[in-house]
Coordinates of C-alpha atoms in Angstrom, one line a residue:
Chain W
M26 CA -29.8 -44.7 -26.4
V27 CA -27.7 -41.4 -24.9
A28 CA -24.1 -42.7 -24.4
P29 CA -23.0 -41.9 -20.6
A30 CA -21.3 -38.7 -20.2
L31 CA -18.5 -41.5 -18.9
E32 CA -18.1 -45.0 -18.5
L33 CA -14.7 -46.9 -17.7
R34 CA -14.0 -50.8 -19.2
N35 CA -13.1 -53.1 -17.0
V36 CA -9.5 -50.6 -16.7
V37 CA -6.3 -51.7 -15.0
R38 CA -3.8 -50.1 -13.8
R39 CA -0.5 -51.6 -12.3
F40 CA 2.1 -50.2 -10.4
G41 CA 5.5 -52.6 -10.6
S42 CA 3.1 -55.6 -8.9
V43 CA 0.9 -53.7 -7.1
V44 CA -2.7 -53.4 -9.0
A45 CA -3.9 -50.0 -8.3
V46 CA -6.8 -50.0 -9.6
N47 CA -8.3 -53.5 -10.7
D48 CA -10.4 -54.5 -13.1
V49 CA -12.5 -51.5 -12.6
S50 CA -16.1 -51.0 -14.6
L51 CA -18.5 -47.9 -14.0
S52 CA -21.0 -45.6 -15.8
V53 CA -21.8 -42.2 -14.6
A54 CA -25.1 -39.7 -16.7
R55 CA -24.6 -36.6 -17.5
G56 CA -25.2 -34.3 -15.0
E57 CA -24.8 -36.8 -12.0
F58 CA -21.9 -36.6 -9.6
L59 CA -20.6 -39.5 -8.8
T60 CA -17.9 -39.9 -5.7
L61 CA -15.0 -42.4 -5.6
L62 CA -15.2 -43.0 -1.6
G63 CA -12.3 -45.4 -0.2
P64 CA -9.5 -45.6 2.4
S65 CA -6.1 -44.3 1.8
G66 CA -4.5 -47.0 -1.2
S67 CA -8.4 -47.7 -2.3
G68 CA -7.4 -46.4 -5.8
K69 CA -9.3 -44.4 -6.1
T70 CA -7.3 -41.2 -6.5
S71 CA -5.8 -43.7 -8.9
T72 CA -9.0 -44.1 -10.9
L73 CA -9.3 -40.0 -11.1
R74 CA -5.6 -39.8 -12.7
L75 CA -6.9 -42.4 -15.6
I76 CA -9.9 -40.1 -16.4
G77 CA -8.0 -37.0 -16.0
G78 CA -4.9 -37.8 -17.9
F79 CA -2.3 -38.3 -15.6
E80 CA -1.7 -41.8 -15.6
D81 CA -1.6 -44.6 -18.4
L82 CA -3.9 -47.9 -18.4
N83 CA -2.7 -50.8 -18.4
S84 CA -5.8 -52.2 -19.9
G85 CA -9.7 -51.4 -20.6
A86 CA -11.3 -48.4 -21.7
I87 CA -12.7 -44.7 -20.9
L88 CA -14.7 -43.1 -22.7
I89 CA -16.6 -39.8 -22.9
D90 CA -19.7 -39.4 -24.7
G91 CA -19.6 -42.9 -26.7
Q92 CA -15.9 -41.9 -28.1
R93 CA -12.6 -43.7 -26.9
I94 CA -10.2 -41.2 -24.9
D95 CA -7.5 -43.1 -23.4
H96 CA -4.7 -42.6 -25.7
L97 CA -5.4 -39.6 -25.7
P98 CA -2.9 -36.5 -23.7
A99 CA -4.3 -34.8 -20.4
Y100 CA -4.2 -31.7 -22.6
Q101 CA -6.7 -32.8 -25.4
R102 CA -8.9 -34.7 -22.9
D103 CA -12.1 -32.7 -22.1
T104 CA -12.1 -32.9 -18.3
A105 CA -11.0 -30.3 -15.9
T106 CA -9.7 -31.2 -12.7
I107 CA -9.7 -29.5 -9.5
F108 CA -6.7 -30.7 -7.2
Q109 CA -6.6 -30.9 -3.5
S110 CA -3.8 -27.8 -3.7
G111 CA -5.9 -26.0 -5.7
A112 CA -2.5 -26.0 -7.9
L113 CA -3.4 -22.3 -9.1
F114 CA -0.4 -20.7 -11.4
P115 CA 1.3 -19.3 -8.4
H116 CA 2.8 -15.6 -11.1
K117 CA -0.9 -15.2 -12.6
T118 CA -3.4 -13.2 -11.1
V119 CA -7.0 -15.0 -11.0
A120 CA -8.2 -13.1 -13.5
E121 CA -5.4 -15.2 -15.9
N122 CA -5.8 -17.8 -13.9
V123 CA -9.2 -17.8 -15.1
A124 CA -8.3 -17.6 -18.3
Y125 CA -5.9 -19.8 -18.8
G126 CA -8.2 -23.0 -19.8
L127 CA -10.4 -20.4 -22.4
R128 CA -7.3 -19.1 -24.5
M129 CA -5.9 -23.1 -24.8
R130 CA -9.4 -23.1 -26.2
K131 CA -9.0 -20.4 -28.1
V132 CA -12.1 -18.6 -26.9
A133 CA -12.8 -14.9 -28.4
P134 CA -11.9 -11.6 -26.5
P135 CA -14.8 -10.5 -25.9
D136 CA -16.3 -13.9 -25.0
M137 CA -13.6 -14.4 -22.8
E138 CA -13.8 -11.7 -20.8
R139 CA -17.4 -12.8 -20.3
R140 CA -17.1 -16.1 -19.0
I141 CA -14.4 -15.7 -16.4
A142 CA -17.2 -13.0 -14.4
E143 CA -19.4 -15.5 -14.9
A144 CA -17.3 -17.9 -13.6
L145 CA -16.1 -15.6 -11.0
D146 CA -19.8 -15.1 -9.8
V147 CA -20.4 -18.5 -9.5
V148 CA -18.3 -18.7 -7.1
R149 CA -18.2 -15.2 -5.2
L150 CA -15.4 -14.4 -6.2
R151 CA -15.9 -10.7 -8.1
G152 CA -13.5 -7.9 -7.5
F153 CA -10.5 -10.2 -7.0
E154 CA -9.5 -10.4 -10.5
Q155 CA -6.3 -8.7 -10.7
R156 CA -5.3 -10.4 -6.7
Y157 CA -2.0 -13.5 -7.0
P158 CA -2.8 -16.4 -5.2
A159 CA -0.4 -15.5 -2.3
Q160 CA -2.9 -12.8 -1.4
L161 CA -5.8 -15.1 -1.2
S162 CA -6.8 -17.6 1.9
G163 CA -6.7 -21.4 1.2
G164 CA -10.7 -21.5 0.7
Q165 CA -10.5 -18.5 -1.8
K166 CA -7.9 -20.2 -3.8
Q167 CA -9.9 -23.5 -4.1
R168 CA -12.8 -21.8 -5.3
V169 CA -10.4 -19.8 -7.9
A170 CA -9.4 -23.9 -9.0
L171 CA -13.2 -24.7 -9.0
A172 CA -13.6 -20.7 -11.1
R173 CA -10.9 -21.8 -13.7
S174 CA -12.1 -25.2 -13.6
L175 CA -15.9 -24.5 -14.4
A176 CA -15.5 -21.7 -17.1
V177 CA -13.8 -24.2 -19.5
R178 CA -17.0 -25.7 -19.5
P179 CA -15.5 -29.4 -19.4
A180 CA -17.6 -32.9 -20.2
I181 CA -16.5 -33.6 -17.4
L182 CA -15.5 -32.4 -13.5
L183 CA -12.7 -33.8 -11.8
F184 CA -12.1 -33.6 -8.1
D185 CA -9.0 -34.7 -6.3
E186 CA -10.0 -34.4 -2.6
P187 CA -10.6 -30.6 -2.9
L188 CA -11.2 -30.2 0.2
S189 CA -9.7 -32.2 2.8
A190 CA -6.4 -29.3 3.0
L191 CA -8.9 -26.9 4.3
D192 CA -10.4 -26.8 8.1
L193 CA -13.7 -28.2 9.2
S194 CA -15.9 -24.7 9.3
L195 CA -14.6 -23.7 5.7
R196 CA -15.2 -27.4 4.7
L197 CA -18.9 -28.1 5.3
Q198 CA -19.2 -24.2 3.7
L199 CA -17.6 -25.2 0.4
R200 CA -19.4 -28.5 0.6
A201 CA -22.5 -26.8 0.2
E202 CA -21.2 -24.8 -1.9
I203 CA -20.3 -27.7 -4.4
K204 CA -23.2 -29.3 -3.9
R205 CA -25.7 -25.6 -4.3
L206 CA -22.7 -25.1 -8.0
H207 CA -24.1 -29.2 -8.9
D208 CA -28.2 -28.1 -8.8
E209 CA -27.1 -24.8 -10.4
L210 CA -25.6 -25.9 -13.6
R211 CA -25.9 -30.0 -13.4
F212 CA -22.2 -30.1 -14.7
T213 CA -21.1 -33.5 -14.6
A214 CA -19.0 -34.6 -11.6
I215 CA -16.3 -36.8 -10.1
Y216 CA -15.6 -36.6 -6.9
V217 CA -12.8 -38.5 -4.8
T218 CA -12.7 -38.0 -0.8
H219 CA -12.0 -40.1 2.2
D220 CA -14.7 -38.6 3.7
Q221 CA -18.4 -40.5 4.2
G222 CA -19.8 -37.5 5.1
E223 CA -18.9 -35.4 2.7
A224 CA -19.3 -38.3 0.3
M225 CA -23.1 -38.0 1.6
A226 CA -24.1 -35.2 1.4
M227 CA -23.0 -34.5 -2.1
S228 CA -23.3 -37.5 -4.0
S229 CA -26.0 -38.7 -6.8
R230 CA -24.5 -41.8 -6.1
V231 CA -21.3 -42.7 -4.3
A232 CA -18.8 -45.9 -6.1
V233 CA -16.9 -47.6 -2.7
M234 CA -13.5 -48.7 -3.6
N235 CA -11.3 -51.1 -1.6
S236 CA -8.1 -52.1 -2.7
G237 CA -8.5 -50.9 -6.3
R238 CA -12.0 -52.8 -6.7
I239 CA -15.4 -51.1 -6.8
E240 CA -17.0 -52.5 -3.8
Q241 CA -20.8 -51.2 -4.7
V242 CA -22.0 -47.6 -6.4
D243 CA -25.4 -46.6 -5.4
A244 CA -26.9 -43.4 -4.0
P245 CA -25.8 -42.5 -0.5
E246 CA -29.0 -43.9 1.0
K247 CA -28.6 -47.4 0.0
I248 CA -25.1 -47.2 0.7
F249 CA -25.3 -46.5 4.0
H250 CA -28.4 -48.7 4.4
A251 CA -28.5 -51.7 2.5
P252 CA -24.5 -51.9 2.1
A253 CA -23.4 -54.7 -0.5
S254 CA -20.4 -55.6 1.3
E255 CA -18.6 -56.1 4.6
F256 CA -16.4 -53.7 3.3
V257 CA -18.8 -51.4 2.4
Y258 CA -20.8 -51.7 6.0
T259 CA -17.6 -51.2 7.7
F260 CA -16.0 -48.2 6.5
I261 CA -19.3 -45.5 6.4
G262 CA -21.0 -45.3 9.1
E263 CA -19.7 -46.7 13.0
S264 CA -20.7 -50.5 13.4
C265 CA -20.0 -52.6 16.3
C266 CA -18.8 -56.1 15.3
L267 CA -20.2 -59.1 17.1
P268 CA -18.3 -62.5 15.9
V269 CA -20.4 -65.3 16.0
E270 CA -21.0 -68.6 15.1
V271 CA -24.1 -70.4 13.6
G272 CA -24.5 -73.9 14.4
P273 CA -28.3 -76.3 14.1
S274 CA -28.8 -75.7 17.7
G275 CA -28.7 -71.9 17.0
V276 CA -26.1 -68.7 17.3
A277 CA -23.7 -68.7 19.8
D278 CA -20.6 -66.4 20.7
K279 CA -16.7 -67.8 20.7
S280 CA -17.2 -69.5 24.0
G281 CA -20.2 -71.6 22.7
A282 CA -22.9 -70.0 25.4
L283 CA -26.4 -69.8 23.0
L284 CA -27.8 -65.6 22.6
P285 CA -31.8 -65.4 21.6
L286 CA -31.0 -63.9 18.4
H287 CA -32.6 -64.3 15.4
L288 CA -30.8 -63.9 12.2
G289 CA -34.0 -64.6 10.1
Q290 CA -33.8 -67.7 7.7
S291 CA -31.5 -69.6 5.6
Q292 CA -28.2 -68.0 7.0
P293 CA -25.6 -70.4 6.6
T294 CA -23.6 -72.7 9.3
G295 CA -20.2 -71.6 11.0
K296 CA -18.4 -68.5 11.6
S297 CA -20.3 -64.8 11.0
R298 CA -19.9 -61.8 11.7
L299 CA -23.4 -59.6 13.1
Y300 CA -23.0 -56.3 12.7
V301 CA -25.3 -53.0 14.0
R302 CA -24.7 -49.6 14.3
P303 CA -24.2 -48.0 17.8
S304 CA -27.0 -45.4 16.7
R305 CA -29.9 -48.6 16.8
F306 CA -28.6 -50.5 19.8
R307 CA -32.1 -49.4 22.6
L308 CA -30.8 -49.7 26.3
A309 CA -32.5 -50.6 28.9
A310 CA -36.5 -50.1 29.4
E311 CA -36.5 -49.3 25.6
A312 CA -34.9 -53.2 24.8
A313 CA -37.6 -54.5 26.5
A314 CA -40.0 -55.6 23.5
L315 CA -37.4 -55.8 20.9
P316 CA -36.7 -59.6 19.4
N317 CA -33.1 -59.0 19.9
R318 CA -32.2 -59.0 23.2
L319 CA -29.1 -59.8 25.5
R320 CA -28.0 -59.2 28.7
A321 CA -24.6 -57.1 29.3
R322 CA -22.9 -55.4 32.3
V323 CA -21.6 -52.1 31.6
H324 CA -18.0 -52.1 30.7
F325 CA -17.3 -48.2 30.6
I326 CA -19.2 -45.0 29.7
E327 CA -17.7 -42.0 27.3
F328 CA -19.8 -39.0 27.0
L329 CA -19.3 -38.0 23.4
G330 CA -21.5 -34.4 23.1
D331 CA -25.0 -35.8 21.1
V332 CA -25.1 -39.3 22.8
Y333 CA -23.3 -41.2 25.8
R334 CA -21.2 -44.3 24.3
Y335 CA -21.9 -47.2 26.5
H336 CA -19.4 -50.0 26.4
L337 CA -20.9 -53.2 27.1
K338 CA -20.1 -56.6 27.7
A339 CA -22.6 -59.3 27.4
G340 CA -20.0 -63.2 27.5
A341 CA -17.6 -63.1 24.9
L342 CA -19.2 -60.2 23.4
E343 CA -17.9 -56.6 23.1
L344 CA -20.9 -54.2 22.4
A345 CA -21.0 -50.1 21.7
A346 CA -24.3 -48.5 22.0
D347 CA -25.1 -44.9 21.9
H348 CA -28.1 -43.6 24.2
P349 CA -29.4 -39.6 23.9
G350 CA -28.7 -39.4 27.5
A351 CA -27.3 -40.6 30.9
I352 CA -29.7 -43.9 32.4
G353 CA -28.8 -44.3 35.5
V354 CA -26.1 -47.2 35.6
K355 CA -22.6 -46.8 36.7
A356 CA -20.0 -48.9 35.2
G357 CA -20.1 -52.7 36.0
E358 CA -23.6 -52.6 36.4
E359 CA -26.1 -54.8 34.5
I360 CA -28.7 -53.8 31.8
D361 CA -30.2 -55.5 28.7
V362 CA -29.4 -54.2 25.0
G363 CA -31.6 -54.4 22.4
W364 CA -31.9 -54.8 18.5
R365 CA -34.4 -55.0 16.0
N366 CA -34.4 -57.2 12.7
E367 CA -33.7 -55.3 10.5
D368 CA -31.4 -53.1 12.3
M369 CA -28.6 -56.3 12.3
S370 CA -26.1 -56.9 9.1
V371 CA -24.3 -61.0 8.6
F372 CA -21.4 -61.3 6.6
R373 CA -19.4 -64.4 6.7
Chain O
M20 CA 32.9 -16.2 43.7
P21 CA 33.7 -20.1 43.2
E22 CA 36.0 -21.0 40.0
A23 CA 33.6 -22.4 37.5
A24 CA 31.9 -19.6 37.4
I25 CA 34.5 -17.3 36.8
R26 CA 35.4 -19.4 33.9
R27 CA 31.4 -18.9 32.7
S28 CA 31.9 -15.3 32.5
A29 CA 35.6 -14.8 31.1
E30 CA 34.8 -17.8 28.9
P31 CA 32.4 -16.7 26.4
F32 CA 34.2 -13.5 25.9
L33 CA 37.5 -15.1 25.3
F34 CA 35.2 -16.5 22.1
R35 CA 33.5 -13.4 20.8
T36 CA 37.5 -11.9 21.0
L37 CA 38.5 -14.1 18.9
A38 CA 35.1 -14.7 16.9
I39 CA 35.2 -11.1 16.3
A40 CA 38.3 -10.8 15.4
F41 CA 38.6 -14.5 13.2
T42 CA 35.5 -12.2 10.7
V43 CA 38.1 -8.7 10.6
F44 CA 40.2 -11.1 9.2
I45 CA 38.6 -12.8 6.5
V46 CA 36.4 -9.5 6.0
G47 CA 40.3 -7.8 5.7
Y48 CA 41.4 -10.9 3.5
I49 CA 38.4 -10.8 1.2
L50 CA 38.3 -7.3 0.4
V51 CA 42.1 -5.9 0.3
P52 CA 43.2 -7.3 -3.4
I53 CA 40.3 -5.5 -4.2
L54 CA 40.1 -2.6 -2.2
V55 CA 44.8 -1.9 -3.7
T56 CA 43.6 -2.3 -7.2
L57 CA 40.8 -0.3 -6.5
V58 CA 42.7 2.4 -4.7
M59 CA 45.9 1.9 -7.4
S60 CA 43.6 2.6 -9.9
F61 CA 43.3 6.7 -9.8
N62 CA 47.5 6.6 -9.5
D63 CA 48.5 9.1 -11.9
A64 CA 51.5 7.6 -11.8
A65 CA 53.1 5.4 -14.5
M66 CA 53.6 2.0 -12.6
I67 CA 51.9 0.5 -10.0
R68 CA 54.2 1.2 -7.1
F69 CA 53.2 2.7 -3.3
P70 CA 52.7 5.3 -2.5
I71 CA 50.4 7.0 -4.7
T72 CA 51.9 10.7 -4.9
V73 CA 49.3 12.3 -6.8
W74 CA 45.6 11.2 -7.6
S75 CA 44.0 11.2 -11.4
L76 CA 41.2 9.7 -13.5
R77 CA 44.1 9.4 -16.2
W78 CA 43.7 5.8 -17.1
Y79 CA 40.7 5.7 -16.9
A80 CA 40.6 8.2 -19.5
D81 CA 43.5 5.9 -21.2
F82 CA 41.6 3.1 -21.0
F83 CA 38.8 4.1 -22.6
G84 CA 40.6 6.0 -25.2
S85 CA 42.8 2.7 -26.5
A86 CA 41.3 0.8 -28.7
Q87 CA 42.9 -2.7 -27.7
W88 CA 41.8 -1.9 -24.5
T89 CA 38.3 -1.6 -25.1
D90 CA 38.4 -3.9 -28.0
A91 CA 39.7 -7.1 -24.9
L92 CA 36.6 -5.6 -23.2
R93 CA 34.0 -6.2 -25.4
N94 CA 35.3 -9.0 -26.8
S95 CA 35.0 -10.1 -22.7
I96 CA 31.2 -9.4 -22.3
V97 CA 30.4 -10.3 -25.9
I98 CA 31.9 -14.2 -25.0
A99 CA 30.4 -13.6 -22.1
A100 CA 27.5 -13.5 -22.5
G101 CA 26.5 -15.4 -25.4
T102 CA 28.5 -18.0 -22.6
A103 CA 25.7 -17.1 -20.5
V104 CA 22.9 -17.5 -23.4
I105 CA 24.2 -21.4 -24.8
S106 CA 24.7 -22.8 -20.8
T107 CA 21.2 -21.1 -19.8
S108 CA 19.4 -22.5 -22.1
A109 CA 20.8 -25.9 -22.3
G110 CA 21.3 -26.7 -19.0
I111 CA 17.8 -25.3 -17.9
L112 CA 16.8 -28.5 -20.8
C113 CA 18.7 -30.6 -19.8
A114 CA 17.4 -30.1 -15.7
W115 CA 13.9 -30.6 -17.3
A116 CA 14.4 -33.3 -19.1
F117 CA 16.5 -35.3 -16.2
Q118 CA 13.0 -33.6 -13.5
R119 CA 10.5 -35.1 -15.9
F120 CA 11.3 -38.2 -18.0
P121 CA 13.0 -41.1 -16.6
I122 CA 16.5 -41.4 -18.6
P123 CA 18.3 -44.9 -18.4
G124 CA 21.5 -44.4 -16.6
R125 CA 20.4 -41.0 -14.9
D126 CA 23.0 -41.3 -12.3
A127 CA 26.6 -42.0 -14.7
L128 CA 24.7 -39.3 -17.2
Y129 CA 24.9 -37.0 -13.9
V130 CA 28.4 -37.4 -13.4
L131 CA 28.8 -37.5 -16.8
I132 CA 27.4 -33.7 -17.3
M133 CA 29.1 -32.4 -14.0
L134 CA 33.0 -33.3 -15.1
P135 CA 34.0 -30.5 -17.0
L136 CA 33.3 -28.4 -13.8
F137 CA 35.9 -30.0 -12.2
M138 CA 38.5 -30.6 -15.5
P139 CA 41.3 -28.1 -15.2
G140 CA 41.1 -25.3 -17.7
V141 CA 44.0 -25.8 -19.2
V142 CA 42.5 -29.9 -19.9
L143 CA 39.7 -28.2 -22.2
G144 CA 41.1 -25.6 -23.5
L145 CA 44.1 -27.5 -25.2
G146 CA 41.3 -30.2 -25.6
V147 CA 39.3 -27.8 -27.6
A148 CA 41.7 -26.2 -29.7
I149 CA 42.9 -29.4 -30.4
A150 CA 39.8 -30.6 -31.5
F151 CA 38.6 -27.3 -33.4
G152 CA 41.1 -25.7 -34.2
G153 CA 41.0 -27.0 -38.1
L154 CA 37.9 -26.2 -38.5
S155 CA 36.6 -23.6 -40.5
I156 CA 32.3 -24.1 -41.8
G157 CA 32.0 -22.0 -45.1
G158 CA 35.0 -20.8 -45.4
Y159 CA 35.3 -19.0 -41.7
S160 CA 37.6 -20.3 -39.2
F161 CA 35.9 -21.4 -36.3
Y162 CA 39.8 -21.1 -34.8
G163 CA 40.0 -18.0 -32.7
S164 CA 36.6 -17.3 -33.1
R165 CA 34.4 -15.6 -30.1
A166 CA 31.8 -18.5 -30.8
M167 CA 34.6 -21.1 -30.1
V168 CA 35.4 -19.2 -27.0
M169 CA 31.5 -19.2 -25.6
L170 CA 31.3 -22.9 -26.6
A171 CA 34.1 -23.8 -24.0
H172 CA 33.4 -21.3 -21.4
S173 CA 29.8 -23.1 -21.9
L174 CA 31.1 -26.6 -20.8
W175 CA 32.5 -24.8 -17.9
A176 CA 29.1 -22.7 -17.1
M177 CA 26.7 -25.3 -18.2
P178 CA 27.1 -27.8 -15.6
L179 CA 26.7 -25.1 -13.2
V180 CA 23.5 -24.0 -14.6
F181 CA 21.5 -27.9 -14.6
M182 CA 22.6 -28.2 -11.2
L183 CA 21.2 -25.0 -10.1
M184 CA 18.4 -25.7 -11.9
E185 CA 18.0 -29.1 -11.1
A186 CA 17.5 -28.7 -7.4
T187 CA 15.2 -25.5 -8.7
F188 CA 12.6 -28.4 -11.0
R189 CA 12.5 -29.8 -7.8
T190 CA 10.6 -27.2 -6.0
V191 CA 7.7 -26.8 -8.6
D192 CA 4.7 -28.5 -7.6
N193 CA 3.8 -31.5 -10.6
R194 CA 0.3 -30.4 -9.4
I195 CA 0.3 -27.3 -11.2
V196 CA 2.3 -28.4 -14.3
E197 CA -0.6 -31.2 -15.0
A198 CA -3.2 -28.2 -14.0
S199 CA -2.2 -26.8 -16.8
Y200 CA -2.1 -29.5 -19.4
D201 CA -5.4 -30.2 -17.6
L202 CA -7.0 -26.9 -18.9
G203 CA -5.3 -28.1 -22.8
G204 CA -1.3 -26.4 -22.3
G205 CA 0.6 -29.2 -24.0
P206 CA 3.7 -29.9 -23.0
V207 CA 6.2 -27.1 -24.8
R208 CA 3.4 -24.2 -23.8
T209 CA 3.2 -25.7 -20.2
F210 CA 6.7 -25.3 -20.2
F211 CA 7.4 -22.1 -21.1
E212 CA 4.7 -20.3 -19.8
I213 CA 4.0 -22.0 -16.1
V214 CA 7.5 -23.5 -15.9
L215 CA 9.6 -21.5 -16.5
P216 CA 7.5 -18.1 -14.8
M217 CA 8.3 -20.2 -11.0
V218 CA 11.5 -20.8 -11.9
S219 CA 12.4 -17.1 -13.0
T220 CA 14.8 -16.8 -9.9
G221 CA 16.6 -19.7 -10.9
I222 CA 16.8 -18.8 -14.7
V223 CA 18.1 -15.4 -13.9
S224 CA 20.6 -16.6 -10.8
S225 CA 22.4 -18.6 -14.1
L226 CA 22.7 -16.7 -16.6
L227 CA 24.2 -14.4 -14.1
F228 CA 26.5 -16.9 -13.1
A229 CA 27.2 -18.0 -16.4
F230 CA 28.0 -14.7 -17.5
V231 CA 30.0 -14.0 -15.1
I232 CA 32.2 -17.3 -15.5
S233 CA 32.7 -16.5 -18.9
L234 CA 34.0 -13.3 -17.2
N235 CA 36.4 -14.5 -15.2
E236 CA 37.8 -17.3 -17.4
F237 CA 41.6 -16.8 -18.2
V238 CA 42.9 -20.0 -19.8
M239 CA 40.3 -21.4 -21.9
A240 CA 40.3 -18.2 -23.3
L241 CA 44.3 -17.4 -23.5
F242 CA 44.1 -20.6 -25.6
L243 CA 41.6 -20.4 -28.0
T244 CA 41.2 -16.7 -28.7
D245 CA 43.4 -14.6 -31.4
R246 CA 45.3 -11.0 -31.6
D247 CA 41.1 -9.9 -32.8
T248 CA 39.3 -11.9 -30.2
Q249 CA 41.2 -12.0 -26.8
T250 CA 39.6 -10.8 -23.6
L251 CA 40.7 -8.8 -21.1
P252 CA 41.9 -11.1 -19.0
V253 CA 44.1 -12.2 -21.6
L254 CA 44.8 -8.8 -22.0
M255 CA 45.6 -8.3 -18.8
W256 CA 48.4 -11.3 -18.6
L257 CA 49.7 -10.0 -22.1
S258 CA 50.4 -6.5 -20.9
L259 CA 51.6 -7.5 -17.4
R260 CA 54.1 -9.8 -19.0
S261 CA 55.2 -6.1 -21.1
A262 CA 54.6 -2.8 -18.1
G263 CA 53.1 -2.8 -14.7
T264 CA 50.7 0.3 -15.5
P265 CA 48.0 1.0 -13.9
R266 CA 46.1 0.5 -16.7
L267 CA 46.1 -2.6 -15.2
A268 CA 44.4 -1.4 -12.0
V269 CA 42.0 0.3 -14.3
A270 CA 41.1 -3.8 -16.1
S271 CA 40.8 -5.0 -12.5
V272 CA 38.0 -2.7 -11.3
I273 CA 35.9 -2.6 -14.3
L274 CA 35.7 -6.8 -13.9
A275 CA 35.4 -6.6 -10.7
L276 CA 32.1 -4.4 -10.5
T277 CA 31.0 -6.3 -13.5
V278 CA 31.0 -8.9 -11.2
F279 CA 29.4 -6.8 -8.5
A280 CA 26.8 -5.7 -10.8
C281 CA 25.7 -9.0 -11.4
L282 CA 25.6 -10.4 -8.4
S283 CA 23.7 -7.2 -7.8
L284 CA 20.6 -8.2 -9.7
I285 CA 20.6 -11.8 -8.6
M286 CA 20.1 -10.6 -5.1
L287 CA 17.3 -7.5 -6.4
W288 CA 15.7 -10.1 -8.7
Y289 CA 15.3 -12.9 -5.3
I290 CA 13.6 -10.0 -2.9
R291 CA 11.6 -9.0 -6.0
Q292 CA 10.6 -12.3 -6.2
L293 CA 10.4 -12.7 -2.2
R294 CA 7.7 -10.0 -2.3
K295 CA 5.6 -10.7 -5.2
V296 CA 4.8 -14.7 -3.5
S297 CA 4.7 -13.3 -0.4
Q298 CA 2.0 -10.1 -0.3

């Protein structure tokens, strides 16, 4: 059996009394693009820095190609990081920046020239060899950083929120470029981000992190459609939370009013939270044939561009439902809202 | 016109006049001693005295023709250069250690390092003279040697370099240091190839500051030099007691010009660096 390109075994990292990385285990196959996704403080950056060798772990093990590397300093690990700020060497030209890692690996000069040219080709920066970082735009800097890391052909590429300092259009453009590069070169990558759009668009798998732990590791589609935990459900995409009470006679809202909902078999009794994504609600006539249906009063309406968002109140419940067009109801009027069983998730 | 309005228009005028007068006074106060010395150095007379009747370069020729004076100038420059190298390398390494590593008793250590800077020169000079006065290594007497003065001057220059470099290192983006490690650069290579070039302005400033401090220093040099190693300020003081010839003014001008050249170099380097990073 081939050893995974990267393996984390029960990795723990504490900062004083704070457990930044709490018993994280992870296995990444060669050529995989795995994203660590989570809010700030979830331990995703700490995990990446542990792999790169910028932090020491308190316990556990990190293996690259089956070899333990957690005792090695950063400069002896076969990883290369693309930092958020680019972290280019300001007094070196683009070519010298790219050459640095190759020189450290004692690549012969003729080979080096070729690999610098290749790396700059790949990020479409040929002709920029003699520029200094101060003469480059933000996007170009990040592409040089990418070329510098790609040139050394590391076992693992580590991305530390490389796009978060760029503006939106540049971010989307570079996101597509990194994706294209991965499709071409099939490098193994760990990508840290708090942007779920990035995570979904680029990754072969996503690991959702929360307070130092991995909540779920799965393909992006699985993460989105079959979230393993309430945290994952609420962190990914938008969601509308309906707090309910499951009793022997059925499902009730906070005030005890029974709701005509079908939670499926074997829901334990007690307090639960029921989630539906705003885009999955159906309104008015479209709701008529659906198994879960409530009569709600329109609280207010927001225009969000692609959709109108209807903020609704049904008894003690508050809902937010998206609809592509205006449906001719005004605030204060009543409307039917419904959803399919499979569009509903229940957590307790 | 209401009285308040008149006062409003008059006040800035008064204020501006005062400000200008004050500035002129300060600039004059700073420049007069230098200018007087400069003028006096071109005096042909045998004594430092006004008015100047004949202008000449006689005393410059005299200064550079005298082995005693040129030796003193050479001593000053060699000691200043040595001080610059010793205190800059020590100060940089010390500041980098402060920046990178957790050091126990850091604040106390900081004060200790800065302490010599506030010590009177007599105290340091006497201390060094007593402590190392009898020291000789392999028959080479340490007392009175240039090396000893360099080390003594470094007591003053090193804390300054340390303070300057500690502040400079704080501006270094840690991610760039990490990027070097990440690409396989070890700590030593990272320090010399990545960190030092980023703080080159600080290094050049440190070297020149240390040079100037040593060049200007008089008290410790007086305690620690002998006839062969005495520096220009020491010789000037000794000869002032015997005869106040314009040769002294020439020596002053040469010292002042050296300091001025050092400051200009710092400025030039700073401008060069600014250009490089903001093209």
